[in-house]
Amino acid sequence: MSKKIRKILGVSLAAALTVTGITGCGGSGKETKISTGEAKDSIVVAVGSDFGDFSPFTTSGSAVTVTYQIYEPLFNAGYNMEITPGLAESWEQIDATHYTLKIREGVKDSAGNTFTANDAVYVLNEYSKDAQNSGYVENIDLEKTVATDDYTLDLYFLQPNMYTFMNLSTLKMFTQAAWEASDDKMVTDPVGTGPYVLSDFVSGSYAEVEARDDYWDGDPTIKTARFNVISEPSQATTALETGEADLVMKLQASDAEYIDGIDGLTTLIDPSVQAMMMFFNMSEDSVFNSKELRQALCYAIDNDAINTVAYDGLASAAVCPFSTEMTDYVPELDSEMYTTVDMDKAKELVKQSGITEGNVKIATDGSSQETAIAEIVQSALIDLGFTAEINNYDSATIWDVAENPADWDLILNMGASPSGYGLDKLKAFLGFLNWSQWSGPEFDEFVSLYEQAIGSESEEEYTELEIEAVKLVEEEVPVYTMVQLSNIYAFKDNLNFQVWNRDGVMVKDLKFE
């Protein structure tokens, strides 16, 4: 019997504005079997990169895994991406742009400061000043949003927006008193209302958190959690096998079958909102200024082959411009350009483009997956009569490269969406970043459809506008998605692990059974 767990996320748009109960930890879909592990009150988690810092504004993946345990949001987008109460225990919609939030009373941070509605207002304003995170609050009317008393927050939006609550679930709350008392803006000494405090860390090595004895929501079963930085994937696998780790947050795909064959260990393959995308340089200086040539390459690429070669078959071939795990995916978005390899059609489109030769520069972040994908794309280009060079950069510089289209004709990038909505992702990459240099009436129409969609008053209206916007992207092809990824987690089989908020872990809900 396979020990592999497959978790499928599916949340309706309406759920984004509904207060519901958090799914219990027993609902992970794990098969029933006799545990071979021991019950204990500590856990060691292997993470793949250094933490950087522990401030509420950190965007480092490993740091966020730790700060989930220290800070809390007003609303949780936790298990199954449902919006549920956090520090805001309830809320009432007054009209399309006005909500009244009831802040949970008596909640203290780890320094003993009481969290109030005034602190929530302070945090919203601090996020508006942070370059990397200001987008999460760009739809908040900060002039009108006020605390009417210690535990009541009048929250105003600039316009109706289906994504705003999901974006707000990303914001980590803190008290003004703790923030102003911090010498380094909580980079090394975070203070939050969450169930744990940072007790020790060594940069590049580990971070350790300990359970608070005064946490408002009770005592966690796990009293100590240590997050070890293991950047080499094979070493993380070894750490789990030897018992040096209890949970690996990102197992490399090639080790999944091996781990599943070891008694006492199991894996969870979690379809992700992340997807591997290929951006076309649409500027006049690139061969991909031609829509027909962009379409031709898409018909020539075998997404199933990319999944097999680059991801050992543990991802999924794309069917539309974003992952089917996005909250707003509907089957009507699927396109044959994604699901069908048609070299005859591809070659006909090349002829229609009037561009039958040229050299294509492909940029990657240098990872083994992106390099393998680039080689498949290179082969497709050769079949269409072009030459192609692959230029491998690194993860630290690839975004800088993306912003300079003179360096590339095609660039690979793994993208998701903080809000969990696919249309929001497309707007971010094609509008805000716009690496593809898309412009003109079709671009203006896409932006208009997006703006109409996010202000929709019903799920039906949103979906109708979304389909029209996505079909426009599929026709113009500024970007093409090849595979939607899966996160692979590996852990001891007596641990009740569930994915928290897309790709995290909530230690307070864990226990060894």
XYZ file of C-alpha atoms in Angstrom:
513
model
C 0.000 0.000 0.000
C 1.347 3.442 -0.877
C 2.104 5.748 1.985
C 1.967 8.825 -0.188
C -0.514 11.526 0.759
C -2.056 13.739 -1.894
C -3.789 16.864 -0.741
C -6.049 18.781 -3.092
C -6.937 22.351 -2.189
C -10.213 23.809 -3.376
C -11.733 26.994 -2.041
C -14.565 28.983 -3.564
C -14.321 32.726 -4.008
C -17.187 33.150 -1.610
C -15.183 31.471 1.146
C -12.712 34.330 1.048
C -15.239 36.492 2.875
C -16.805 33.863 5.120
C -15.951 33.219 8.740
C -15.586 29.480 9.167
C -13.980 27.062 11.572
C -10.436 25.848 10.985
C -10.248 22.351 9.612
C -9.045 19.950 12.275
C -5.581 18.496 12.035
C -6.954 15.018 11.633
C -8.200 15.827 8.136
C -4.932 15.553 6.239
C -5.920 12.422 4.338
C -3.134 10.332 5.838
C -3.806 6.619 5.661
C -4.408 4.799 8.919
C -1.507 2.662 10.082
C 0.382 1.671 13.196
C 2.797 4.399 14.241
C 6.450 3.452 14.501
C 7.556 6.727 16.145
C 7.618 8.009 19.704
C 5.441 10.699 21.232
C 7.464 13.762 22.246
C 7.063 17.489 22.834
C 9.826 18.802 20.582
C 10.343 18.821 16.825
C 13.213 19.414 14.404
C 12.271 20.878 11.029
C 14.660 20.992 8.054
C 14.409 24.158 5.949
C 16.310 24.831 2.757
C 17.708 28.340 3.158
C 18.946 30.858 5.695
C 16.436 32.991 7.548
C 17.705 36.468 6.810
C 15.686 38.189 9.519
C 12.671 37.614 11.752
C 10.880 40.935 11.413
C 7.163 40.913 10.561
C 8.110 42.245 7.117
C 10.493 39.447 6.157
C 9.840 37.737 2.833
C 12.458 34.989 3.127
C 10.728 31.618 2.814
C 12.550 29.995 5.728
C 12.095 33.047 7.940
C 8.375 33.096 7.205
C 8.182 29.456 8.310
C 9.572 30.552 11.674
C 7.638 33.805 11.998
C 4.331 31.974 11.486
C 4.968 30.704 15.027
C 5.720 34.145 16.514
C 3.316 36.620 14.927
C -0.379 36.364 14.141
C -2.598 38.046 11.506
C -6.019 39.588 11.881
C -7.383 36.734 9.747
C -5.878 33.338 9.049
C -5.676 31.760 5.630
C -4.640 28.521 7.197
C -5.739 25.005 6.355
C -7.400 24.707 2.954
C -6.878 28.468 2.444
C -10.086 29.390 4.235
C -10.316 32.821 5.826
C -10.863 32.222 9.551
C -10.626 34.362 12.714
C -7.217 35.389 14.003
C -6.662 38.448 16.145
C -9.935 39.666 14.663
C -12.422 37.302 16.260
C -15.320 38.468 14.088
C -16.237 41.033 11.458
C -19.306 42.574 9.915
C -19.677 43.974 6.424
C -21.336 47.382 6.522
C -21.181 47.990 2.778
C -18.963 47.071 -0.190
C -15.973 49.020 1.144
C -16.572 49.150 4.893
C -16.114 46.445 7.541
C -16.217 46.572 11.321
C -13.762 44.201 13.003
C -13.962 42.993 16.589
C -10.420 42.569 17.956
C -9.927 39.670 20.354
C -9.741 41.012 23.909
C -6.957 40.281 26.376
C -4.345 39.123 23.858
C -0.798 40.026 24.920
C 2.447 39.837 23.007
C 5.478 38.066 24.423
C 6.652 41.338 26.013
C 3.382 41.719 27.913
C 1.815 44.447 25.770
C -1.929 44.137 25.100
C -2.842 44.084 21.400
C -5.602 46.554 20.524
C -7.370 47.995 17.514
C -5.001 50.968 17.692
C -2.102 48.576 17.162
C -3.837 47.130 14.107
C -4.123 50.627 12.605
C -0.453 51.257 13.382
C 0.600 48.034 11.658
C -1.438 48.800 8.538
C 0.310 52.147 8.261
C 3.754 50.585 8.797
C 3.093 48.074 6.022
C 2.182 50.934 3.692
C 5.727 52.299 4.158
C 7.494 49.005 3.386
C 8.500 48.721 -0.275
C 8.229 44.930 -0.459
C 4.915 44.648 1.365
C 2.980 47.842 0.642
C 0.966 46.097 -2.067
C -0.871 44.117 0.588
C -2.486 47.293 1.946
C -2.747 49.349 -1.237
C -6.525 48.936 -1.240
C -6.904 50.034 2.394
C -8.177 53.584 2.887
C -5.722 54.453 5.647
C -7.195 57.922 6.192
C -10.617 56.532 7.047
C -9.537 53.306 8.797
C -9.619 53.981 12.557
C -9.992 52.339 15.936
C -13.304 53.436 17.395
C -12.357 51.871 20.749
C -9.692 49.481 22.049
C -11.286 46.458 20.420
C -13.219 47.807 17.440
C -11.630 48.572 14.085
C -13.443 50.389 11.285
C -11.745 49.081 8.147
C -12.324 50.892 4.857
C -11.304 49.796 1.351
C -10.614 52.209 -1.486
C -12.729 50.023 -3.752
C -14.482 46.650 -3.576
C -11.803 44.006 -4.020
C -12.168 40.236 -3.762
C -8.489 39.830 -2.884
C -8.218 42.221 0.051
C -9.086 39.839 2.893
C -6.675 37.231 1.552
C -3.955 39.874 1.280
C -4.618 41.015 4.840
C -4.146 37.456 6.076
C -0.494 37.869 5.078
C 0.110 40.781 7.474
C 1.816 39.849 10.731
C 0.504 41.961 13.595
C 2.556 43.461 16.418
C 2.069 46.102 19.093
C 3.270 49.667 18.638
C 4.951 49.492 22.053
C 7.037 46.451 21.106
C 7.960 47.913 17.716
C 9.140 51.205 19.177
C 11.085 49.382 21.897
C 12.985 47.260 19.362
C 16.515 48.412 18.566
C 16.573 46.664 15.158
C 12.909 46.615 14.065
C 12.554 43.041 15.330
C 15.121 41.676 12.884
C 16.759 39.556 15.590
C 14.330 39.906 18.497
C 10.782 39.443 17.202
C 7.873 40.167 19.528
C 4.444 38.920 18.530
C 1.216 37.588 19.964
C 1.807 34.062 18.635
C 2.284 30.856 20.625
C 6.087 30.825 20.472
C 9.056 33.089 21.112
C 12.420 32.990 19.383
C 14.748 31.527 21.991
C 17.969 31.044 20.000
C 19.342 31.291 16.492
C 22.614 31.136 14.602
C 22.595 32.702 11.164
C 22.966 30.084 8.449
C 22.540 27.248 10.941
C 19.330 27.119 12.986
C 16.545 28.966 14.772
C 14.752 27.680 17.839
C 11.396 28.716 19.276
C 9.872 27.875 22.652
C 6.208 27.770 23.604
C 4.842 30.627 25.678
C 3.122 29.741 28.932
C 0.725 32.700 28.603
C -0.533 32.223 25.048
C -4.170 33.274 24.713
C -5.280 30.111 22.866
C -3.891 27.493 25.232
C -0.693 25.499 25.596
C 0.749 23.863 22.459
C 1.658 20.189 22.633
C 5.018 20.905 21.003
C 7.045 22.934 23.478
C 10.203 23.437 21.423
C 10.739 23.625 17.684
C 14.133 23.833 16.055
C 14.468 24.836 12.389
C 17.739 23.593 10.940
C 19.102 25.134 7.750
C 20.056 22.299 5.385
C 20.634 23.813 1.967
C 21.709 20.600 0.251
C 18.509 18.599 -0.503
C 20.174 15.192 -0.233
C 21.451 16.078 3.241
C 17.926 16.985 4.328
C 16.778 13.548 3.185
C 19.606 11.941 5.148
C 18.717 13.970 8.249
C 15.168 12.629 8.149
C 16.339 9.080 7.565
C 18.796 9.173 10.473
C 16.352 10.812 12.861
C 18.139 14.183 12.978
C 14.999 15.796 11.543
C 11.324 15.034 12.046
C 9.997 17.078 9.114
C 11.546 18.215 5.823
C 9.710 21.211 4.391
C 10.852 20.847 0.786
C 11.925 17.335 -0.152
C 13.577 16.998 -3.533
C 11.328 15.134 -5.953
C 13.873 12.421 -6.720
C 13.847 11.303 -3.061
C 10.078 10.964 -2.612
C 9.828 7.322 -3.636
C 12.869 6.454 -1.549
C 11.408 8.039 1.598
C 8.081 6.316 1.008
C 9.902 2.992 1.128
C 11.293 3.552 4.627
C 9.261 2.316 7.582
C 8.272 5.125 9.898
C 8.498 7.847 7.262
C 5.980 9.238 4.809
C 5.580 12.021 2.259
C 2.865 14.496 1.391
C 2.676 15.738 -2.189
C 0.747 18.991 -2.063
C -0.336 20.566 -5.370
C 0.819 24.143 -5.228
C -0.311 27.547 -6.468
C 3.241 27.934 -7.766
C 3.906 27.395 -11.441
C 6.898 27.517 -13.771
C 6.381 30.319 -16.255
C 8.136 31.434 -19.413
C 8.018 35.139 -20.215
C 8.346 36.384 -23.785
C 10.227 39.562 -24.592
C 7.627 41.409 -26.671
C 9.792 44.470 -27.394
C 10.638 45.457 -30.951
C 14.209 44.183 -30.516
C 13.132 40.574 -29.909
C 11.927 37.949 -32.392
C 9.013 37.403 -30.012
C 7.557 40.763 -30.908
C 5.419 38.527 -33.153
C 2.315 37.065 -31.512
C 2.257 34.199 -34.032
C 5.830 33.228 -33.156
C 4.989 33.252 -29.449
C 2.024 31.000 -30.125
C 4.161 28.736 -32.324
C 6.649 28.013 -29.548
C 3.847 27.242 -27.105
C 2.383 24.623 -29.463
C 5.870 23.114 -29.895
C 6.614 22.661 -26.183
C 5.760 19.357 -24.497
C 4.698 20.203 -20.954
C 4.381 16.544 -19.982
C 8.018 16.049 -20.963
C 9.009 19.021 -18.811
C 7.169 17.501 -15.854
C 8.910 14.155 -16.378
C 12.425 15.461 -16.980
C 12.559 18.395 -14.567
C 10.236 17.218 -11.790
C 10.277 13.420 -11.943
C 6.587 13.455 -12.856
C 5.591 14.923 -9.484
C 4.374 18.249 -10.896
C 1.465 18.631 -13.338
C 1.420 19.852 -16.912
C -0.212 23.274 -17.079
C -3.609 23.702 -18.696
C -3.892 27.502 -18.495
C -1.711 30.502 -17.536
C -1.779 29.708 -13.806
C -2.073 26.770 -11.439
C -5.395 24.986 -11.127
C -4.871 25.265 -7.353
C -5.553 28.993 -7.525
C -8.813 29.930 -5.826
C -10.311 31.333 -9.024
C -9.438 28.510 -11.422
C -12.336 27.204 -13.515
C -12.083 24.610 -16.330
C -13.256 27.179 -18.880
C -9.776 28.710 -18.675
C -8.104 25.646 -20.213
C -6.522 26.124 -23.630
C -5.368 23.596 -26.243
C -2.131 25.567 -26.519
C -1.271 24.099 -23.124
C -2.728 20.631 -23.494
C -1.732 19.803 -27.088
C 1.661 19.471 -28.777
C 1.070 20.299 -32.442
C 4.244 20.773 -34.478
C 2.340 21.188 -37.739
C 0.370 24.086 -36.293
C 3.532 25.490 -34.734
C 5.362 25.520 -38.079
C 2.373 27.094 -39.808
C 2.350 29.859 -37.191
C 6.068 30.408 -37.786
C 5.320 30.986 -41.478
C 2.511 33.385 -40.585
C 4.872 35.360 -38.366
C 7.251 36.032 -41.265
C 10.182 35.278 -38.932
C 11.738 31.966 -39.871
C 15.197 32.192 -38.306
C 17.128 33.892 -35.553
C 18.952 33.324 -32.289
C 16.969 33.187 -29.042
C 18.504 34.008 -25.663
C 16.996 31.929 -22.833
C 17.647 33.097 -19.248
C 17.344 30.832 -16.187
C 18.236 30.999 -12.489
C 20.777 28.223 -12.960
C 18.834 25.589 -11.021
C 18.797 22.038 -12.340
C 15.054 22.248 -13.009
C 15.189 25.484 -14.988
C 18.255 24.328 -16.900
C 16.468 21.113 -17.897
C 13.387 23.099 -18.975
C 15.533 25.506 -20.977
C 17.081 22.583 -22.839
C 13.624 21.291 -23.815
C 12.629 24.776 -25.000
C 15.917 25.036 -26.881
C 15.182 21.754 -28.662
C 11.702 22.991 -29.642
C 13.192 26.181 -31.072
C 15.696 24.198 -33.115
C 12.841 22.092 -34.507
C 11.194 25.344 -35.598
C 14.340 26.507 -37.394
C 15.886 28.781 -34.776
C 19.076 28.660 -32.749
C 19.037 29.206 -28.997
C 21.556 29.929 -26.272
C 20.934 29.220 -22.594
C 22.306 31.759 -20.128
C 22.264 30.548 -16.543
C 22.296 33.191 -13.809
C 21.422 32.582 -10.151
C 18.421 33.119 -7.895
C 19.942 36.286 -6.428
C 20.296 38.059 -9.783
C 17.611 36.607 -12.058
C 15.035 39.276 -11.147
C 17.541 41.982 -12.067
C 18.075 40.215 -15.390
C 14.313 40.048 -15.940
C 14.079 43.819 -15.645
C 16.554 44.249 -18.522
C 14.926 42.714 -21.624
C 18.045 43.401 -23.679
C 19.565 40.360 -21.930
C 16.916 37.832 -22.938
C 14.191 36.769 -25.343
C 12.755 34.136 -23.000
C 13.118 34.041 -19.238
C 11.971 31.322 -16.842
C 10.541 32.138 -13.447
C 8.559 30.329 -10.773
C 5.605 32.449 -9.712
C 2.615 32.320 -7.413
C 0.264 34.872 -5.880
C 0.102 36.004 -2.242
C -3.664 36.365 -2.580
C -4.099 32.863 -4.007
C -5.937 34.181 -7.073
C -4.638 33.470 -10.574
C -5.919 36.665 -12.154
C -4.154 38.616 -9.411
C -0.929 36.786 -10.282
C -1.254 37.669 -13.961
C -1.856 41.330 -13.136
C 1.203 41.387 -10.852
C 3.571 39.865 -13.410
C 2.116 41.446 -16.542
C 1.071 44.788 -15.097
C 3.190 45.732 -12.097
C 6.404 43.958 -13.190
C 5.699 43.706 -16.932
C 8.957 41.970 -17.818
C 7.417 41.103 -21.180
C 7.046 44.797 -22.130
C 3.406 44.180 -23.066
C 1.612 47.341 -24.171
C -1.065 48.535 -26.562
C -4.857 48.196 -26.728
C -4.891 44.498 -25.753
C -2.876 45.265 -22.615
C -5.209 48.145 -21.754
C -8.178 45.837 -22.211
C -6.614 43.238 -19.894
C -6.070 45.841 -17.170
C -9.640 47.094 -17.561
C -11.065 43.579 -17.285
C -8.927 42.936 -14.187
C -10.142 46.113 -12.503
C -13.749 45.255 -13.285
C -13.281 41.711 -11.999
C -11.817 42.594 -8.608
C -14.668 44.996 -8.008
C -17.299 42.398 -8.835
C -20.206 42.006 -6.458
C -20.693 38.306 -7.206
C -18.627 35.228 -7.938
C -20.469 34.783 -11.237
C -19.612 38.281 -12.438
C -15.982 37.846 -11.371
C -15.654 34.539 -13.219
C -17.162 35.935 -16.424
C -14.697 38.827 -16.463
C -11.809 36.602 -15.388
C -12.393 34.199 -18.289
C -12.400 37.083 -20.746
C -9.155 38.473 -19.298
C -7.376 35.116 -19.242
C -8.453 34.271 -22.791
C -6.904 37.566 -23.869
C -3.627 36.555 -22.195
C -3.794 33.156 -23.899
C -4.279 34.853 -27.265
C -1.524 37.454 -26.869
C 0.868 35.138 -24.967
C 3.078 37.557 -23.016
C 3.648 34.605 -20.686
C 3.252 30.840 -20.952
C 2.990 28.454 -18.015
C 4.498 25.014 -18.481
C 3.957 23.127 -15.237
C 2.238 23.712 -11.941
C 4.396 22.576 -9.095
C 3.859 20.431 -6.072
C 5.500 20.922 -2.702
C 6.779 17.662 -1.263
C 6.986 17.292 2.496
C 8.545 14.335 4.272
C 8.059 13.508 7.938
C 7.751 10.836 10.589
C 4.551 8.917 10.101
C 3.246 9.543 13.627
C 3.303 13.314 13.110
C -0.088 14.861 12.293
C 1.400 17.265 9.747
C -0.814 19.469 7.577
C 0.162 22.273 5.234
C -0.536 25.694 6.696
C -1.175 28.691 4.426
C -0.036 27.235 1.075
C 3.432 26.009 2.049
C 4.002 26.464 5.779
C 3.605 24.673 9.078
C 1.761 25.709 12.238
C 3.721 24.073 15.043
C 1.104 24.709 17.741
C -1.258 22.303 15.937
C 1.300 19.505 15.655
C 1.704 16.462 17.842
C 3.390 13.096 17.657
C 0.776 10.397 18.080
